[in-house]
PDB file of C-alpha atoms and ligand atoms in Angstrom:
ATOM      1  CA  MET A1253      -0.210  -0.139   0.188  1.00  0.00           C
ATOM      2  CA  TYR A1254       1.892   3.496  -0.871  1.00  0.00           C
ATOM      3  CA  ASP A1255       0.978   6.010   1.674  1.00  0.00           C
ATOM      4  CA  PHE A1256      -2.005   8.540   2.182  1.00  0.00           C
ATOM      5  CA  THR A1257      -3.453  10.779   4.441  1.00  0.00           C
ATOM      6  CA  TYR A1258      -6.335   9.766   6.501  1.00  0.00           C
ATOM      7  CA  HIS A1259      -9.244  12.023   7.301  1.00  0.00           C
ATOM      8  CA  ARG A1260     -12.597  11.096   9.173  1.00  0.00           C
ATOM      9  CA  PRO A1261     -14.871  14.100   8.411  1.00  0.00           C
ATOM     10  CA  ASP A1262     -17.757  14.442  10.782  1.00  0.00           C
ATOM     11  CA  SER A1263     -20.056  16.158   7.658  1.00  0.00           C
ATOM     12  CA  VAL A1264     -20.582  15.639   3.897  1.00  0.00           C
ATOM     13  CA  THR A1265     -19.666  19.159   3.453  1.00  0.00           C
ATOM     14  CA  HIS A1266     -16.277  18.421   5.382  1.00  0.00           C
ATOM     15  CA  ALA A1267     -15.871  15.284   3.169  1.00  0.00           C
ATOM     16  CA  ALA A1268     -17.021  17.023   0.342  1.00  0.00           C
ATOM     17  CA  GLY A1269     -14.109  19.972   1.111  1.00  0.00           C
ATOM     18  CA  LEU A1270     -11.171  17.413   1.227  1.00  0.00           C
ATOM     19  CA  ILE A1271     -12.186  15.363  -1.654  1.00  0.00           C
ATOM     20  CA  ALA A1272     -12.437  18.939  -3.885  1.00  0.00           C
ATOM     21  CA  ASN A1273      -9.037  19.193  -5.593  1.00  0.00           C
ATOM     22  CA  ARG A1274      -6.993  16.650  -4.254  1.00  0.00           C
ATOM     23  CA  GLU A1275      -5.755  12.931  -5.723  1.00  0.00           C
ATOM     24  CA  ALA A1276      -8.354  12.022  -2.641  1.00  0.00           C
ATOM     25  CA  LYS A1277     -10.895   8.991  -2.487  1.00  0.00           C
ATOM     26  CA  LEU A1278     -13.772   8.090  -0.393  1.00  0.00           C
ATOM     27  CA  LEU A1279     -13.787   5.590   1.762  1.00  0.00           C
ATOM     28  CA  ALA A1280     -17.409   3.486   3.572  1.00  0.00           C
ATOM     29  CA  GLY A1281     -17.013  -0.482   3.812  1.00  0.00           C
ATOM     30  CA  GLY A1282     -13.271  -0.708   2.212  1.00  0.00           C
ATOM     31  CA  MET A1283     -14.365  -4.232   0.875  1.00  0.00           C
ATOM     32  CA  SER A1284     -13.299  -2.821  -2.887  1.00  0.00           C
ATOM     33  CA  LEU A1285     -11.074   0.054  -2.418  1.00  0.00           C
ATOM     34  CA  LEU A1286      -8.683  -1.421   0.602  1.00  0.00           C
ATOM     35  CA  PRO A1287      -7.497  -4.738  -1.511  1.00  0.00           C
ATOM     36  CA  SER A1288      -6.929  -2.294  -4.832  1.00  0.00           C
ATOM     37  CA  LEU A1289      -4.797  -0.324  -2.393  1.00  0.00           C
ATOM     38  CA  LYS A1290      -3.023  -3.265  -0.694  1.00  0.00           C
ATOM     39  CA  LEU A1291      -2.148  -4.893  -4.457  1.00  0.00           C
ATOM     40  CA  ARG A1292      -0.892  -1.331  -5.323  1.00  0.00           C
ATOM     41  CA  LEU A1293      -3.390  -1.061  -7.984  1.00  0.00           C
ATOM     42  CA  ALA A1294      -4.465   1.941  -6.989  1.00  0.00           C
ATOM     43  CA  ARG A1295      -3.086   5.148  -5.703  1.00  0.00           C
ATOM     44  CA  TYR A1296      -4.363   8.091  -3.798  1.00  0.00           C
ATOM     45  CA  SER A1297      -3.069  11.193  -1.311  1.00  0.00           C
ATOM     46  CA  ASP A1298      -5.990  11.140   0.832  1.00  0.00           C
ATOM     47  CA  LEU A1299      -8.420   8.115   1.818  1.00  0.00           C
ATOM     48  CA  VAL A1300     -11.905  10.800   3.311  1.00  0.00           C
ATOM     49  CA  ASP A1301     -13.490   7.905   5.456  1.00  0.00           C
ATOM     50  CA  LEU A1302     -17.232   8.333   5.535  1.00  0.00           C
ATOM     51  CA  LYS A1303     -17.754   6.263   8.795  1.00  0.00           C
ATOM     52  CA  SER A1304     -18.213   8.766  11.271  1.00  0.00           C
ATOM     53  CA  ILE A1305     -20.835  11.023   9.209  1.00  0.00           C
ATOM     54  CA  GLN A1306     -24.305  11.276  11.284  1.00  0.00           C
ATOM     55  CA  GLY A1307     -27.359  10.514   9.219  1.00  0.00           C
ATOM     56  CA  LEU A1308     -25.966   8.345   6.335  1.00  0.00           C
ATOM     57  CA  ARG A1309     -27.074   4.997   8.427  1.00  0.00           C
ATOM     58  CA  GLY A1310     -30.263   3.293   8.547  1.00  0.00           C
ATOM     59  CA  VAL A1311     -33.255   2.312   6.497  1.00  0.00           C
ATOM     60  CA  THR A1312     -36.137   4.078   6.750  1.00  0.00           C
ATOM     61  CA  ARG A1313     -39.789   3.854   5.498  1.00  0.00           C
ATOM     62  CA  ASP A1314     -41.682   6.857   3.906  1.00  0.00           C
ATOM     63  CA  GLY A1315     -45.218   6.468   2.389  1.00  0.00           C
ATOM     64  CA  GLY A1316     -44.568   3.993  -0.555  1.00  0.00           C
ATOM     65  CA  THR A1317     -41.097   4.277  -0.448  1.00  0.00           C
ATOM     66  CA  LEU A1318     -37.857   2.784   1.232  1.00  0.00           C
ATOM     67  CA  ILE A1319     -34.779   4.893   1.821  1.00  0.00           C
ATOM     68  CA  ILE A1320     -31.709   3.550   2.843  1.00  0.00           C
ATOM     69  CA  GLY A1321     -28.864   5.439   3.548  1.00  0.00           C
ATOM     70  CA  ALA A1322     -25.242   5.281   1.945  1.00  0.00           C
ATOM     71  CA  LEU A1323     -23.183   3.794   4.769  1.00  0.00           C
ATOM     72  CA  THR A1324     -25.649   1.148   5.734  1.00  0.00           C
ATOM     73  CA  GLN A1325     -23.908  -2.176   5.927  1.00  0.00           C
ATOM     74  CA  HIS A1326     -25.646  -5.031   3.462  1.00  0.00           C
ATOM     75  CA  ALA A1327     -25.826  -6.965   6.409  1.00  0.00           C
ATOM     76  CA  VAL A1328     -28.533  -4.441   8.195  1.00  0.00           C
ATOM     77  CA  VAL A1329     -30.928  -3.998   5.130  1.00  0.00           C
ATOM     78  CA  ALA A1330     -30.657  -8.231   5.014  1.00  0.00           C
ATOM     79  CA  ALA A1331     -31.908  -8.056   8.596  1.00  0.00           C
ATOM     80  CA  SER A1332     -33.972  -5.270   8.537  1.00  0.00           C
ATOM     81  CA  ASP A1333     -37.859  -5.518   9.332  1.00  0.00           C
ATOM     82  CA  ILE A1334     -38.706  -2.530   7.512  1.00  0.00           C
ATOM     83  CA  VAL A1335     -36.763  -3.752   4.182  1.00  0.00           C
ATOM     84  CA  ARG A1336     -38.042  -7.295   4.971  1.00  0.00           C
ATOM     85  CA  GLN A1337     -41.786  -6.258   5.238  1.00  0.00           C
ATOM     86  CA  ALA A1338     -41.823  -3.321   2.542  1.00  0.00           C
ATOM     87  CA  ILE A1339     -39.258  -5.134  -0.086  1.00  0.00           C
ATOM     88  CA  PRO A1340     -38.376  -8.302   0.696  1.00  0.00           C
ATOM     89  CA  ALA A1341     -36.509  -9.714  -2.204  1.00  0.00           C
ATOM     90  CA  LEU A1342     -34.248  -6.435  -1.376  1.00  0.00           C
ATOM     91  CA  ALA A1343     -33.560  -8.191   1.921  1.00  0.00           C
ATOM     92  CA  VAL A1344     -32.761 -11.485  -0.066  1.00  0.00           C
ATOM     93  CA  LEU A1345     -30.645  -9.571  -2.355  1.00  0.00           C
ATOM     94  CA  ALA A1346     -28.181  -7.908   0.339  1.00  0.00           C
ATOM     95  CA  GLY A1347     -27.920 -11.325   2.490  1.00  0.00           C
ATOM     96  CA  GLY A1348     -26.633 -13.503  -0.215  1.00  0.00           C
ATOM     97  CA  ILE A1349     -23.907 -10.625  -1.486  1.00  0.00           C
ATOM     98  CA  GLY A1350     -20.577 -12.090  -0.624  1.00  0.00           C
ATOM     99  CA  ASP A1351     -19.697 -13.634   3.198  1.00  0.00           C
ATOM    100  CA  PRO A1352     -20.539 -12.152   6.702  1.00  0.00           C
ATOM    101  CA  LEU A1353     -17.096 -10.222   6.679  1.00  0.00           C
ATOM    102  CA  VAL A1354     -18.059  -8.377   3.171  1.00  0.00           C
ATOM    103  CA  ARG A1355     -21.956  -8.067   4.732  1.00  0.00           C
ATOM    104  CA  ASN A1356     -20.632  -6.773   7.722  1.00  0.00           C
ATOM    105  CA  ARG A1357     -18.472  -4.434   6.585  1.00  0.00           C
ATOM    106  CA  GLY A1358     -20.100  -3.461   2.523  1.00  0.00           C
ATOM    107  CA  THR A1359     -22.162  -0.866   2.245  1.00  0.00           C
ATOM    108  CA  ILE A1360     -25.106   0.466  -0.296  1.00  0.00           C
ATOM    109  CA  GLY A1361     -23.316   3.137  -0.772  1.00  0.00           C
ATOM    110  CA  GLY A1362     -19.766   1.201  -1.922  1.00  0.00           C
ATOM    111  CA  SER A1363     -21.376  -1.241  -3.651  1.00  0.00           C
ATOM    112  CA  ILE A1364     -23.307   1.332  -6.284  1.00  0.00           C
ATOM    113  CA  ALA A1365     -20.299   3.589  -7.044  1.00  0.00           C
ATOM    114  CA  ASN A1366     -17.759   1.341  -7.463  1.00  0.00           C
ATOM    115  CA  ALA A1367     -20.351  -0.218 -10.349  1.00  0.00           C
ATOM    116  CA  ASP A1368     -18.599  -3.125 -10.269  1.00  0.00           C
ATOM    117  CA  PRO A1369     -20.914  -5.499 -13.246  1.00  0.00           C
ATOM    118  CA  ALA A1370     -21.417  -8.516 -11.094  1.00  0.00           C
ATOM    119  CA  ALA A1371     -22.504  -6.568  -8.012  1.00  0.00           C
ATOM    120  CA  ASP A1372     -26.067  -7.460  -6.557  1.00  0.00           C
ATOM    121  CA  TYR A1373     -27.558  -4.057  -5.640  1.00  0.00           C
ATOM    122  CA  PRO A1374     -27.598  -2.476  -9.559  1.00  0.00           C
ATOM    123  CA  SER A1375     -30.001  -4.906 -10.347  1.00  0.00           C
ATOM    124  CA  SER A1376     -32.028  -3.374  -7.911  1.00  0.00           C
ATOM    125  CA  LEU A1377     -31.548   0.207  -8.930  1.00  0.00           C
ATOM    126  CA  LEU A1378     -33.041  -0.322 -12.432  1.00  0.00           C
ATOM    127  CA  GLY A1379     -35.426  -3.120 -11.276  1.00  0.00           C
ATOM    128  CA  LEU A1380     -37.230  -1.004  -8.628  1.00  0.00           C
ATOM    129  CA  GLY A1381     -36.695   2.201 -10.777  1.00  0.00           C
ATOM    130  CA  ALA A1382     -34.710   2.888  -7.333  1.00  0.00           C
ATOM    131  CA  THR A1383     -33.126   7.197  -6.975  1.00  0.00           C
ATOM    132  CA  VAL A1384     -29.398   7.713  -6.435  1.00  0.00           C
ATOM    133  CA  ILE A1385     -29.214  11.054  -3.855  1.00  0.00           C
ATOM    134  CA  THR A1386     -26.394  12.514  -3.557  1.00  0.00           C
ATOM    135  CA  GLN A1387     -25.722  15.740  -1.801  1.00  0.00           C
ATOM    136  CA  GLU A1388     -25.857  17.789  -5.072  1.00  0.00           C
ATOM    137  CA  ARG A1389     -28.500  16.366  -6.906  1.00  0.00           C
ATOM    138  CA  GLU A1390     -30.740  13.230  -7.137  1.00  0.00           C
ATOM    139  CA  ILE A1391     -30.161  10.599 -10.189  1.00  0.00           C
ATOM    140  CA  PRO A1392     -32.642   8.274 -11.947  1.00  0.00           C
ATOM    141  CA  GLY A1393     -31.465   4.668 -11.321  1.00  0.00           C
ATOM    142  CA  ASP A1394     -31.912   4.252 -14.996  1.00  0.00           C
ATOM    143  CA  ASP A1395     -29.194   6.679 -15.457  1.00  0.00           C
ATOM    144  CA  PHE A1396     -26.945   5.459 -13.015  1.00  0.00           C
ATOM    145  CA  PHE A1397     -24.844   2.927 -14.173  1.00  0.00           C
ATOM    146  CA  LYS A1398     -22.516   4.097 -17.290  1.00  0.00           C
ATOM    147  CA  GLY A1399     -20.402   0.946 -18.082  1.00  0.00           C
ATOM    148  CA  LEU A1400     -17.696  -1.023 -16.143  1.00  0.00           C
ATOM    149  CA  PHE A1401     -16.805   0.238 -12.970  1.00  0.00           C
ATOM    150  CA  GLU A1402     -18.553   3.354 -14.281  1.00  0.00           C
ATOM    151  CA  THR A1403     -21.168   5.994 -13.292  1.00  0.00           C
ATOM    152  CA  ALA A1404     -22.655   9.036 -13.658  1.00  0.00           C
ATOM    153  CA  LEU A1405     -21.249  10.717 -10.100  1.00  0.00           C
ATOM    154  CA  THR A1406     -19.281  13.394 -10.831  1.00  0.00           C
ATOM    155  CA  PRO A1407     -16.212  13.803  -9.286  1.00  0.00           C
ATOM    156  CA  GLY A1408     -16.509  15.358  -5.502  1.00  0.00           C
ATOM    157  CA  GLU A1409     -19.863  13.490  -5.718  1.00  0.00           C
ATOM    158  CA  ILE A1410     -20.939  11.857  -2.526  1.00  0.00           C
ATOM    159  CA  ILE A1411     -24.310   9.115  -2.646  1.00  0.00           C
ATOM    160  CA  THR A1412     -25.984   9.923   0.770  1.00  0.00           C
ATOM    161  CA  ALA A1413     -28.845   7.594   0.199  1.00  0.00           C
ATOM    162  CA  VAL A1414     -30.675   5.382  -1.922  1.00  0.00           C
ATOM    163  CA  ARG A1415     -34.721   5.724  -2.819  1.00  0.00           C
ATOM    164  CA  PHE A1416     -36.417   2.716  -3.781  1.00  0.00           C
ATOM    165  CA  PRO A1417     -40.226   2.232  -4.360  1.00  0.00           C
ATOM    166  CA  ILE A1418     -42.038   0.020  -2.583  1.00  0.00           C
ATOM    167  CA  PRO A1419     -43.504  -2.800  -5.803  1.00  0.00           C
ATOM    168  CA  GLU A1420     -46.326  -4.688  -5.541  1.00  0.00           C
ATOM    169  CA  ARG A1421     -44.161  -7.776  -5.869  1.00  0.00           C
ATOM    170  CA  ALA A1422     -40.594  -8.659  -6.216  1.00  0.00           C
ATOM    171  CA  GLY A1423     -37.723 -10.968  -6.730  1.00  0.00           C
ATOM    172  CA  TYR A1424     -34.695 -11.380  -6.435  1.00  0.00           C
ATOM    173  CA  VAL A1425     -32.424 -14.559  -7.725  1.00  0.00           C
ATOM    174  CA  LYS A1426     -28.636 -14.748  -9.191  1.00  0.00           C
ATOM    175  CA  LEU A1427     -26.438 -17.652  -9.844  1.00  0.00           C
ATOM    176  CA  PRO A1428     -23.416 -16.883  -7.522  1.00  0.00           C
ATOM    177  CA  HIS A1429     -19.826 -17.143  -8.118  1.00  0.00           C
ATOM    178  CA  PRO A1430     -19.053 -20.204  -5.933  1.00  0.00           C
ATOM    179  CA  ALA A1431     -16.051 -18.214  -4.025  1.00  0.00           C
ATOM    180  CA  SER A1432     -17.192 -14.759  -3.743  1.00  0.00           C
ATOM    181  CA  ARG A1433     -20.729 -15.207  -4.249  1.00  0.00           C
ATOM    182  CA  PHE A1434     -21.095 -12.391  -6.693  1.00  0.00           C
ATOM    183  CA  ALA A1435     -23.690 -12.796  -9.316  1.00  0.00           C
ATOM    184  CA  MET A1436     -22.283 -14.860 -12.529  1.00  0.00           C
ATOM    185  CA  VAL A1437     -25.941 -13.513 -13.422  1.00  0.00           C
ATOM    186  CA  GLY A1438     -28.359 -12.278 -11.341  1.00  0.00           C
ATOM    187  CA  VAL A1439     -32.317 -11.212 -12.154  1.00  0.00           C
ATOM    188  CA  PHE A1440     -34.451  -8.933 -10.313  1.00  0.00           C
ATOM    189  CA  VAL A1441     -38.045  -8.608 -11.270  1.00  0.00           C
ATOM    190  CA  ALA A1442     -40.755  -6.087  -9.643  1.00  0.00           C
ATOM    191  CA  LYS A1443     -44.325  -6.075 -10.495  1.00  0.00           C
ATOM    192  CA  THR A1444     -45.378  -1.955  -9.930  1.00  0.00           C
ATOM    193  CA  ALA A1445     -49.096  -0.113 -10.466  1.00  0.00           C
ATOM    194  CA  ASP A1446     -47.318   0.963 -13.624  1.00  0.00           C
ATOM    195  CA  GLY A1447     -45.538  -2.340 -14.656  1.00  0.00           C
ATOM    196  CA  VAL A1448     -43.269  -4.420 -14.533  1.00  0.00           C
ATOM    197  CA  ARG A1449     -39.576  -3.990 -14.682  1.00  0.00           C
ATOM    198  CA  VAL A1450     -36.650  -6.247 -15.138  1.00  0.00           C
ATOM    199  CA  ALA A1451     -33.149  -6.262 -14.745  1.00  0.00           C
ATOM    200  CA  VAL A1452     -30.483  -8.150 -15.502  1.00  0.00           C
ATOM    201  CA  THR A1453     -26.545  -8.034 -13.342  1.00  0.00           C
ATOM    202  CA  GLY A1454     -23.794  -9.802 -13.790  1.00  0.00           C
ATOM    203  CA  ALA A1455     -24.059 -10.102 -17.689  1.00  0.00           C
ATOM    204  CA  GLY A1456     -22.840  -6.901 -19.364  1.00  0.00           C
ATOM    205  CA  ALA A1457     -20.461  -4.163 -18.400  1.00  0.00           C
ATOM    206  CA  SER A1458     -23.443  -2.756 -16.046  1.00  0.00           C
ATOM    207  CA  ALA A1459     -26.796  -3.708 -15.059  1.00  0.00           C
ATOM    208  CA  PHE A1460     -29.093  -3.586 -17.370  1.00  0.00           C
ATOM    209  CA  ARG A1461     -32.913  -3.760 -18.370  1.00  0.00           C
ATOM    210  CA  PHE A1462     -34.189  -6.688 -20.007  1.00  0.00           C
ATOM    211  CA  ARG A1463     -37.259  -4.962 -21.893  1.00  0.00           C
ATOM    212  CA  ASP A1464     -38.944  -8.117 -23.653  1.00  0.00           C
ATOM    213  CA  ALA A1465     -39.167  -9.885 -20.655  1.00  0.00           C
ATOM    214  CA  GLU A1466     -40.968  -6.691 -19.436  1.00  0.00           C
ATOM    215  CA  ARG A1467     -43.346  -6.500 -21.762  1.00  0.00           C
ATOM    216  CA  ALA A1468     -44.235  -9.974 -21.995  1.00  0.00           C
ATOM    217  CA  LEU A1469     -44.673 -10.016 -17.713  1.00  0.00           C
ATOM    218  CA  GLY A1470     -46.766  -6.921 -18.163  1.00  0.00           C
ATOM    219  CA  ALA A1471     -49.549  -8.921 -20.371  1.00  0.00           C
ATOM    220  CA  ASN A1472     -49.110 -11.820 -18.053  1.00  0.00           C
ATOM    221  CA  PHE A1473     -47.394 -11.932 -14.466  1.00  0.00           C
ATOM    222  CA  SER A1474     -46.608 -15.548 -14.705  1.00  0.00           C
ATOM    223  CA  PRO A1475     -43.283 -17.730 -15.204  1.00  0.00           C
ATOM    224  CA  VAL A1476     -45.461 -19.282 -18.285  1.00  0.00           C
ATOM    225  CA  ALA A1477     -45.242 -16.051 -20.063  1.00  0.00           C
ATOM    226  CA  LEU A1478     -41.340 -15.947 -20.188  1.00  0.00           C
ATOM    227  CA  SER A1479     -41.504 -19.272 -22.181  1.00  0.00           C
ATOM    228  CA  LYS A1480     -40.592 -17.803 -26.118  1.00  0.00           C
ATOM    229  CA  ILE A1481     -38.493 -14.998 -24.671  1.00  0.00           C
ATOM    230  CA  ALA A1482     -35.207 -15.149 -25.068  1.00  0.00           C
ATOM    231  CA  ILE A1483     -31.798 -13.063 -24.933  1.00  0.00           C
ATOM    232  CA  ASP A1484     -29.599 -12.790 -27.154  1.00  0.00           C
ATOM    233  CA  PRO A1485     -25.494 -13.663 -26.193  1.00  0.00           C
ATOM    234  CA  ALA A1486     -24.163 -11.464 -28.561  1.00  0.00           C
ATOM    235  CA  GLY A1487     -22.299  -8.527 -26.275  1.00  0.00           C
ATOM    236  CA  LEU A1488     -23.133 -10.612 -23.319  1.00  0.00           C
ATOM    237  CA  ASN A1489     -20.092 -11.111 -20.714  1.00  0.00           C
ATOM    238  CA  SER A1490     -17.760 -14.225 -21.558  1.00  0.00           C
ATOM    239  CA  ASP A1491     -14.968 -15.514 -19.400  1.00  0.00           C
ATOM    240  CA  ILE A1492     -13.738 -18.384 -17.163  1.00  0.00           C
ATOM    241  CA  HIS A1493     -16.594 -18.964 -15.356  1.00  0.00           C
ATOM    242  CA  ALA A1494     -19.367 -18.698 -18.176  1.00  0.00           C
ATOM    243  CA  SER A1495     -19.501 -18.253 -21.585  1.00  0.00           C
ATOM    244  CA  ALA A1496     -21.978 -15.328 -23.098  1.00  0.00           C
ATOM    245  CA  GLU A1497     -24.653 -18.509 -24.359  1.00  0.00           C
ATOM    246  CA  TYR A1498     -24.582 -19.972 -20.770  1.00  0.00           C
ATOM    247  CA  ARG A1499     -25.194 -16.134 -19.296  1.00  0.00           C
ATOM    248  CA  ALA A1500     -27.787 -16.164 -22.067  1.00  0.00           C
ATOM    249  CA  HIS A1501     -29.564 -19.215 -21.308  1.00  0.00           C
ATOM    250  CA  ALA A1502     -29.321 -18.344 -17.421  1.00  0.00           C
ATOM    251  CA  ILE A1503     -30.816 -15.349 -17.668  1.00  0.00           C
ATOM    252  CA  GLY A1504     -33.816 -16.648 -19.438  1.00  0.00           C
ATOM    253  CA  VAL A1505     -33.817 -19.436 -16.277  1.00  0.00           C
ATOM    254  CA  LEU A1506     -33.080 -16.995 -13.461  1.00  0.00           C
ATOM    255  CA  THR A1507     -36.094 -14.166 -14.660  1.00  0.00           C
ATOM    256  CA  LYS A1508     -38.580 -17.501 -14.545  1.00  0.00           C
ATOM    257  CA  ARG A1509     -37.410 -17.965 -11.059  1.00  0.00           C
ATOM    258  CA  ALA A1510     -37.402 -14.511  -9.908  1.00  0.00           C
ATOM    259  CA  VAL A1511     -41.078 -13.909 -11.081  1.00  0.00           C
ATOM    260  CA  ALA A1512     -41.904 -17.015  -9.191  1.00  0.00           C
ATOM    261  CA  ALA A1513     -40.046 -15.911  -6.155  1.00  0.00           C
ATOM    262  CA  ALA A1514     -42.383 -12.685  -6.481  1.00  0.00           C
ATOM    263  CA  ILE A1515     -44.860 -14.379  -6.820  1.00  0.00           C
ATOM    264  CA  ALA A1516     -44.368 -16.971  -3.513  1.00  0.00           C
ATOM    265  CA  ALA A1517     -42.755 -13.547  -1.505  1.00  0.00           C
TER     266      ALA A1517
HETATM  267  C1  FAD B1128     -14.288 -11.452  -1.141  1.00  0.00           C
HETATM  268  C2  FAD B1128     -15.365  -9.815  -1.460  1.00  0.00           C
HETATM  269  C3  FAD B1128     -16.312 -10.818  -2.360  1.00  0.00           C
HETATM  270  C4  FAD B1128     -17.913  -9.827  -2.648  1.00  0.00           C
HETATM  271  N1  FAD B1128     -18.858 -10.696  -3.205  1.00  0.00           N
HETATM  272  C5  FAD B1128     -20.179  -9.523  -3.293  1.00  0.00           C
HETATM  273  C6  FAD B1128     -21.430 -10.096  -4.156  1.00  0.00           C
HETATM  274  O1  FAD B1128     -21.606 -11.431  -4.078  1.00  0.00           O
HETATM  275  N2  FAD B1128     -21.930  -9.100  -4.133  1.00  0.00           N
HETATM  276  C7  FAD B1128     -21.610  -8.038  -4.234  1.00  0.00           C
HETATM  277  O2  FAD B1128     -22.902  -7.087  -4.964  1.00  0.00           O
HETATM  278  N3  FAD B1128     -20.761  -7.464  -3.842  1.00  0.00           N
HETATM  279  C8  FAD B1128     -19.896  -8.273  -3.410  1.00  0.00           C
HETATM  280  N4  FAD B1128     -18.574  -7.911  -2.731  1.00  0.00           N
HETATM  281  C9  FAD B1128     -18.512  -6.155  -2.893  1.00  0.00           C
HETATM  282  C10 FAD B1128     -19.319  -5.714  -1.656  1.00  0.00           C
HETATM  283  O3  FAD B1128     -20.161  -5.834  -1.681  1.00  0.00           O
HETATM  284  C11 FAD B1128     -19.005  -4.072  -1.026  1.00  0.00           C
HETATM  285  O4  FAD B1128     -20.288  -3.553  -0.915  1.00  0.00           O
HETATM  286  C12 FAD B1128     -18.349  -3.068  -1.818  1.00  0.00           C
HETATM  287  O5  FAD B1128     -16.825  -4.036  -2.448  1.00  0.00           O
HETATM  288  C13 FAD B1128     -18.124  -1.873  -1.974  1.00  0.00           C
HETATM  289  O6  FAD B1128     -18.318  -1.183  -0.666  1.00  0.00           O
HETATM  290  P1  FAD B1128     -17.971  -0.723   0.249  1.00  0.00           P
HETATM  291  O7  FAD B1128     -18.494  -0.088   1.512  1.00  0.00           O
HETATM  292  O8  FAD B1128     -16.432  -1.642   1.161  1.00  0.00           O
HETATM  293  O9  FAD B1128     -17.312   0.206  -0.391  1.00  0.00           O
HETATM  294  P2  FAD B1128     -15.919   0.715  -0.436  1.00  0.00           P
HETATM  295  O10 FAD B1128     -14.668  -0.186  -0.997  1.00  0.00           O
HETATM  296  O11 FAD B1128     -15.023   1.792   0.762  1.00  0.00           O
HETATM  297  O12 FAD B1128     -15.532   1.910  -1.770  1.00  0.00           O
HETATM  298  C14 FAD B1128     -15.707   1.395  -3.245  1.00  0.00           C
HETATM  299  C15 FAD B1128     -15.484   2.415  -3.940  1.00  0.00           C
HETATM  300  O13 FAD B1128     -16.919   3.519  -3.978  1.00  0.00           O
HETATM  301  C16 FAD B1128     -16.445   4.869  -3.193  1.00  0.00           C
HETATM  302  N5  FAD B1128     -17.515   5.332  -2.309  1.00  0.00           N
HETATM  303  C17 FAD B1128     -17.915   4.597  -1.282  1.00  0.00           C
HETATM  304  N6  FAD B1128     -18.863   5.112  -0.553  1.00  0.00           N
HETATM  305  C18 FAD B1128     -19.245   6.385  -1.446  1.00  0.00           C
HETATM  306  C19 FAD B1128     -20.389   6.992  -1.205  1.00  0.00           C
HETATM  307  N7  FAD B1128     -21.689   7.201  -0.479  1.00  0.00           N
HETATM  308  N8  FAD B1128     -20.756   7.993  -2.136  1.00  0.00           N
HETATM  309  C20 FAD B1128     -19.856   7.944  -3.306  1.00  0.00           C
HETATM  310  N9  FAD B1128     -18.240   6.890  -3.321  1.00  0.00           N
HETATM  311  C21 FAD B1128     -18.519   6.641  -2.211  1.00  0.00           C
HETATM  312  C22 FAD B1128     -15.019   4.850  -2.809  1.00  0.00           C
HETATM  313  O14 FAD B1128     -14.809   5.918  -3.139  1.00  0.00           O
HETATM  314  C23 FAD B1128     -14.535   3.668  -3.659  1.00  0.00           C
HETATM  315  O15 FAD B1128     -14.396   4.006  -5.258  1.00  0.00           O
HETATM  316  C24 FAD B1128     -17.790  -8.837  -2.548  1.00  0.00           C
HETATM  317  C25 FAD B1128     -16.183  -7.934  -1.827  1.00  0.00           C
HETATM  318  C26 FAD B1128     -15.756  -9.120  -2.153  1.00  0.00           C
HETATM  319  C27 FAD B1128     -14.425  -8.061  -0.903  1.00  0.00           C
END
């Protein structure tokens, strides 16, 4: 690890000031950032640790929406009675991330800012039509992920919370990598008053909507509605773990299972 100056600000404004005009990086749970520093894959002059900032943690329900603070760990989301009652699929998703260490340290804000193509949360942002809240603005989940490890965040922008509309039904199913539990493919399905949203993670440079499935499920919210729907493997991720064709097939299977999970929830 290269040398850096460590800061622990007590407000978002203070944190934003510390990262402005420096080769600085925000630190949340450290689950992605610290390994890259330890391996000397990255070098920053300053690390700005968000953990002492009040008001960035916890889950609240406000009418038809769920608001999760950026620093809320995956284990907290998984165990939250509010989440389990309002959007059980989100608790399932958080509870399936990594291992106990990762779930107890990793945060929702860090996960989505990192925008790993195999991360679980991005599918829920697209699948539920969530909104990312920063100290400067609100970003629709549909516009947040721009590509491989790339988001709409501008330098110095700090995620403070994510707002999820509560759907009528939702389901999340993934094919986990056997070692890390990252999603080789994960599918989030949500049925709302406005229609059906289906989002896929692990199969592209970033999470994406599966529009053909959304149309079919909008007409009939049942796994059988997907019997003639297939996704083109062209452009999907292909690596030593799974070919693009394998992932395309898995998307079809997991979408049906996510619908079944949503119906059963
Ligand atoms: C062994 C292992 C297994 C894992 N398995 C899974 C898995 O199955 N599924 C999954 O989805 N993920 C998995 N992860 C990733 C994990 O879920 C973490 O959430 C993720 O690594 C980053 O979250 P963090 O809070 O640790 O962020 P950090 O590592 O501290 O930061 C990550 C990035 O986000 C930025 N950042 C952090 N917070 C904010 C903020 N509030 N605003 C703006 N930028 C911010 C940082 O500057 C940094 O660039 C795994 C990680 C490990 C190490």
